[in-house]
Coordinates of C-alpha atoms in Angstrom, one line a residue:
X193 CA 96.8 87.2 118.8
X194 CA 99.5 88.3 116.0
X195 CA 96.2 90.2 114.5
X196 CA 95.1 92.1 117.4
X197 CA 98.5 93.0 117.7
X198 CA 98.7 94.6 114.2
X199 CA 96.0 96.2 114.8
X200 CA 96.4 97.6 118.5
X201 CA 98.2 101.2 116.8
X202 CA 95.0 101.6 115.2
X203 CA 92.7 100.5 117.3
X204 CA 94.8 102.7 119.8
X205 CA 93.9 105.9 118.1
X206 CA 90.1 105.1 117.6
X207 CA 89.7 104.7 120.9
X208 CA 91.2 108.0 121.4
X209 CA 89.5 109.7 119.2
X210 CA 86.1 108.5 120.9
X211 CA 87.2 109.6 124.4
X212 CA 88.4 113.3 122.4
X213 CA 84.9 113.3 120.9
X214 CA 82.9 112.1 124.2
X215 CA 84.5 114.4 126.5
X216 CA 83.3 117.6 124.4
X217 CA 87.3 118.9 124.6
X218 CA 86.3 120.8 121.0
X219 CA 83.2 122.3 121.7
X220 CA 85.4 125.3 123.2
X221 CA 86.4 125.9 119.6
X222 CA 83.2 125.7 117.8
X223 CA 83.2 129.4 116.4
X224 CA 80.1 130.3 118.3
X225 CA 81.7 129.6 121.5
X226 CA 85.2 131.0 120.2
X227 CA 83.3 134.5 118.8
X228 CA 82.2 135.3 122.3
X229 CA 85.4 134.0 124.2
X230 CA 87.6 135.5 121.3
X231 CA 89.4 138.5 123.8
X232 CA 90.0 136.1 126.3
X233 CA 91.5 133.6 124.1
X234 CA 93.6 136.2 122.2
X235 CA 95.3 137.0 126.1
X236 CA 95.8 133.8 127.3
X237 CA 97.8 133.0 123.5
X238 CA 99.9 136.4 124.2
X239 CA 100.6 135.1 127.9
X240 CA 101.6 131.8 126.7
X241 CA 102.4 132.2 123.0
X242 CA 104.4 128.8 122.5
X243 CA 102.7 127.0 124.5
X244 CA 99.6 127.5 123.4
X245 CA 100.6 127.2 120.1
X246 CA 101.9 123.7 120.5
X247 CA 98.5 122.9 122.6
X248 CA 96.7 123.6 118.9
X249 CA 99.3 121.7 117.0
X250 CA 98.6 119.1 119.5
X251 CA 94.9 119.1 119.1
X252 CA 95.3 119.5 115.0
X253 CA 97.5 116.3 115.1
X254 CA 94.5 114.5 117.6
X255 CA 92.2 115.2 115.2
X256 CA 93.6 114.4 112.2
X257 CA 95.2 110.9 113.3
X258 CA 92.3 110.1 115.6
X259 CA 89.5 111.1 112.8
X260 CA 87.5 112.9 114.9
X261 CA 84.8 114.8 113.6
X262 CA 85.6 118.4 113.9
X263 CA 88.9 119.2 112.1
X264 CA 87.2 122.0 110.4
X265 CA 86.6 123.7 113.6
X266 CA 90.3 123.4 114.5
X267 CA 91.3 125.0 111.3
X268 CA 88.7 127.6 111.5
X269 CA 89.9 128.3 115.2
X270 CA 93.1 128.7 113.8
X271 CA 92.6 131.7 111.4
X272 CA 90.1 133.0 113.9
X273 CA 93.0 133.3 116.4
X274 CA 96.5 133.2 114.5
X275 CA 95.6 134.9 111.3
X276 CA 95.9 133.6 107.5
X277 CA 99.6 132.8 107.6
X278 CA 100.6 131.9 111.1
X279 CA 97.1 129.4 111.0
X280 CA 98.1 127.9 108.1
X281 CA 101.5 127.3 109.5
X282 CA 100.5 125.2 112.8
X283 CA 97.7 123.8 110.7
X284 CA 99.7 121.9 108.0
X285 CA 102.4 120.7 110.8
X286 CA 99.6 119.0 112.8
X287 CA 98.2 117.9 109.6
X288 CA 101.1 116.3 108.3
X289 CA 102.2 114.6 112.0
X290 CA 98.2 113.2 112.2
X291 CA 97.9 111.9 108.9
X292 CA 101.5 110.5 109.7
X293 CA 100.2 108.5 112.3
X294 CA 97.2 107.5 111.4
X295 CA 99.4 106.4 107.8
X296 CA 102.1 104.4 110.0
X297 CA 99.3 103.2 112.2
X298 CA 97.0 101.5 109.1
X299 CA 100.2 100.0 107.3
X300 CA 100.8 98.3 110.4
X301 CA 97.6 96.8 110.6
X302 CA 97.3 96.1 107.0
X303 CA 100.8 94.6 106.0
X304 CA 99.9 91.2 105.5
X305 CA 97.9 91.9 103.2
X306 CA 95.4 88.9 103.0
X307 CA 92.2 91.1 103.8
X308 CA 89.8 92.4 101.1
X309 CA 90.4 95.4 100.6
X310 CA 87.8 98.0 101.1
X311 CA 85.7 99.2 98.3
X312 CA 87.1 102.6 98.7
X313 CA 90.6 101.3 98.0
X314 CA 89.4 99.3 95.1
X315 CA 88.5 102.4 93.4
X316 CA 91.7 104.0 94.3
X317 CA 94.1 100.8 92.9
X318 CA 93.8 101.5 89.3
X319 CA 94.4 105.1 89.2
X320 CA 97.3 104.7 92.7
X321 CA 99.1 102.4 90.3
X322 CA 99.2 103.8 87.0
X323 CA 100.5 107.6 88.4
X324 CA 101.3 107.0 91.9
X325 CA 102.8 110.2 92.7
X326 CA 100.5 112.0 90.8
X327 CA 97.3 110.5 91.5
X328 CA 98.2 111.0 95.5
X329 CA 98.8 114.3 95.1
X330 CA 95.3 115.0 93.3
X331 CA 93.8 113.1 96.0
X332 CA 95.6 115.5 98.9
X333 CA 94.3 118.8 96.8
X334 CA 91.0 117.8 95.7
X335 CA 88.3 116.4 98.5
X336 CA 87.4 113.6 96.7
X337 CA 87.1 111.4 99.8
X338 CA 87.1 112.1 103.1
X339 CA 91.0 112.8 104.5
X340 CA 90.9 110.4 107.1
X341 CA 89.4 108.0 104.3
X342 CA 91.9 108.6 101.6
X343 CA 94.8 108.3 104.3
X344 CA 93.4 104.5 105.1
X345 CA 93.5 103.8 101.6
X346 CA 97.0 105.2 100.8
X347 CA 98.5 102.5 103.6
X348 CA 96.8 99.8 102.3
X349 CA 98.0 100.7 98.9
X350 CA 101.6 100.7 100.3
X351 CA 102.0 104.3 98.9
X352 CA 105.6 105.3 99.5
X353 CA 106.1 107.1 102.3
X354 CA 108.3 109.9 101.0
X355 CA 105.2 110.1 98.2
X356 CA 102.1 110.2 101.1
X357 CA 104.6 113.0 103.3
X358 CA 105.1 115.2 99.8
X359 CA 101.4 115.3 98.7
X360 CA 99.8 115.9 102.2
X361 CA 101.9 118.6 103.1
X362 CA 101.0 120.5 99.4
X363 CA 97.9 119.1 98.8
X364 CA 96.9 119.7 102.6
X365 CA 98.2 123.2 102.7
X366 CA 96.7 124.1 99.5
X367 CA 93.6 123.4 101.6
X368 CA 94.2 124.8 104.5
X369 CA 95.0 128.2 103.3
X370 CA 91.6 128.3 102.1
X371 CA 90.0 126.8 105.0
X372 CA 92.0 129.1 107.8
X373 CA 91.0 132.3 105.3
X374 CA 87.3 131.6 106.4
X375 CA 88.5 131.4 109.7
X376 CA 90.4 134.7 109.7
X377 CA 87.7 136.5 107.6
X378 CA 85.0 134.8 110.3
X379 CA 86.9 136.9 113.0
X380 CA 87.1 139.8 110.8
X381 CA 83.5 140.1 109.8
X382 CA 82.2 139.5 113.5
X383 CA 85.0 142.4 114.3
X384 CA 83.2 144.6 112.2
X385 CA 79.7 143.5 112.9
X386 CA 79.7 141.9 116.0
X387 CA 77.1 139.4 114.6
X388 CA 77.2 136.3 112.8
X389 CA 74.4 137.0 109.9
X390 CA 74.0 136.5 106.3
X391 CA 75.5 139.1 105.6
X392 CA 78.8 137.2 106.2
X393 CA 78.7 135.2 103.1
X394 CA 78.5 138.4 100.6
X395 CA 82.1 139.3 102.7
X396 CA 84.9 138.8 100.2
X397 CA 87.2 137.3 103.0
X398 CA 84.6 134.4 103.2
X399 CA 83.2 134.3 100.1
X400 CA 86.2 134.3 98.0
X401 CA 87.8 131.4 99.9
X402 CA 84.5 129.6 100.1
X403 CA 84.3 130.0 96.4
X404 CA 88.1 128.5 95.7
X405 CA 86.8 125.8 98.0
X406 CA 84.0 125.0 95.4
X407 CA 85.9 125.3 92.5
X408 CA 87.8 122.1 93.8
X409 CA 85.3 120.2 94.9
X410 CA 84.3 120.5 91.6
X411 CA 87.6 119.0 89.7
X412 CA 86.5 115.7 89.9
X413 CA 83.0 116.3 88.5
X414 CA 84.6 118.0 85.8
X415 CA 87.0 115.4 84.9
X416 CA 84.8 112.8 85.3
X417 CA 82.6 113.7 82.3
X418 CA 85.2 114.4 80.2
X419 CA 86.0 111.1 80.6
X420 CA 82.8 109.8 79.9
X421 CA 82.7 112.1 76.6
X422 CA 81.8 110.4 73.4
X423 CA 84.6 110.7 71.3
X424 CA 84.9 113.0 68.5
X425 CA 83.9 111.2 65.1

């Protein structure tokens, strides 16, 4: 009984996240749908600018805590609609208020900490504990793991709060501005073209952010052989 409850805060938020999922609440914002419905979405945020506004945050923060597939669509959505900056900006605060829940939620579940751990935290310990600041801070800017993953992880870690806030509100923005620039260069380039071709990847307001996006995805390969490097004789 003391375990269930532990883990009803998580269990809470799955459960959530499945109803999100099953009900199809983001296929509005796929950006297919949101290309076509783009003018009538643009009047109804100008009618009701705060609220709809907080509605996104609202749905960002779902997402995030709940672990829903689709994030990405969100954040597209967002530069699609808000622009570059003003995405970014309601991005990163529903970022930061998910991840905080699903954080809270998973230290909660995990504090007594008799459990094996997974194997994704076991490859996490050694690193967590030698630089912990630093080392969750990597893991917020580079997509090592999946978000939702690393977030787990960090809770059963017993990462500092004050530590997990700090680097998911850098490390997440840093990606974010990326991922909204897509977004926002998505809208631009259907603007132009009225199409969704090819032709949309040679557009430096895609391409350029797509290419930052490789670049870190590539970090860890990179590090990882020059660890592996023989030694100089």
């Amino acid at each position: 009984m003391q375990r269930l409850k532990a883990l009803s805060p998580l269990l809470l938020l799955i459960l959530v996240g499945i109803v999100l999922f099953a009900s199809g609440a983001l296929d509005s914002l796929r950006p297919e749908r949101l290309i076509g419905d783009q003018n009538e979405l643009r009047l109804a945020i100008a009618a009701s600018p705060w609220l709809s506004r907080l509605a996104f945050i609202g749905m960002i923060t779902l997402s995030v805590a709940t672990g829903v597939p689709g994030t990405i669509v969100l954040i597209l959505a967002g530069g699609m609609l808000f622009g570059v900056a003003e995405g970014t900006v309601w991005s990163a605060i529903g970022l930061v208020a998910g991840s905080l829940l699903l954080f809270l939620a998973s230290r909660y579940a995990f504090r007594d900490g008799q459990r094996q751990p997974p194997k994704l935290v076991e490859r996490l310990r050694h690193g967590f504990l030698a630089h912990p600041a630093s080392y969750t801070l990597f893991l917020r800017l580079v997509p090592v793991f999946p978000f939702g993953a690393v977030t787990v992880a960090l809770a059963w870690l017993r990462c500092p709060l004050w530590i997990f806030l700090g680097a998911s509100a850098f490390g997440g923005t840093v990606m974010l501005i990326f991922e909204t620039a897509i977004g926002a260069g998505l809208a631009a380039h259907v603007a132009s073209d009225n199409t969704l071709s090819i032709g949309l990847l040679l557009d430096p307001h895609i391409a350029l952010p797509l290419l930052a996006l490789a670049v870190l995805a590539l970090i860890p390969v990179a590090l990882g052989r020059r660890r592996n490097a023989p030694a100089p004789p």
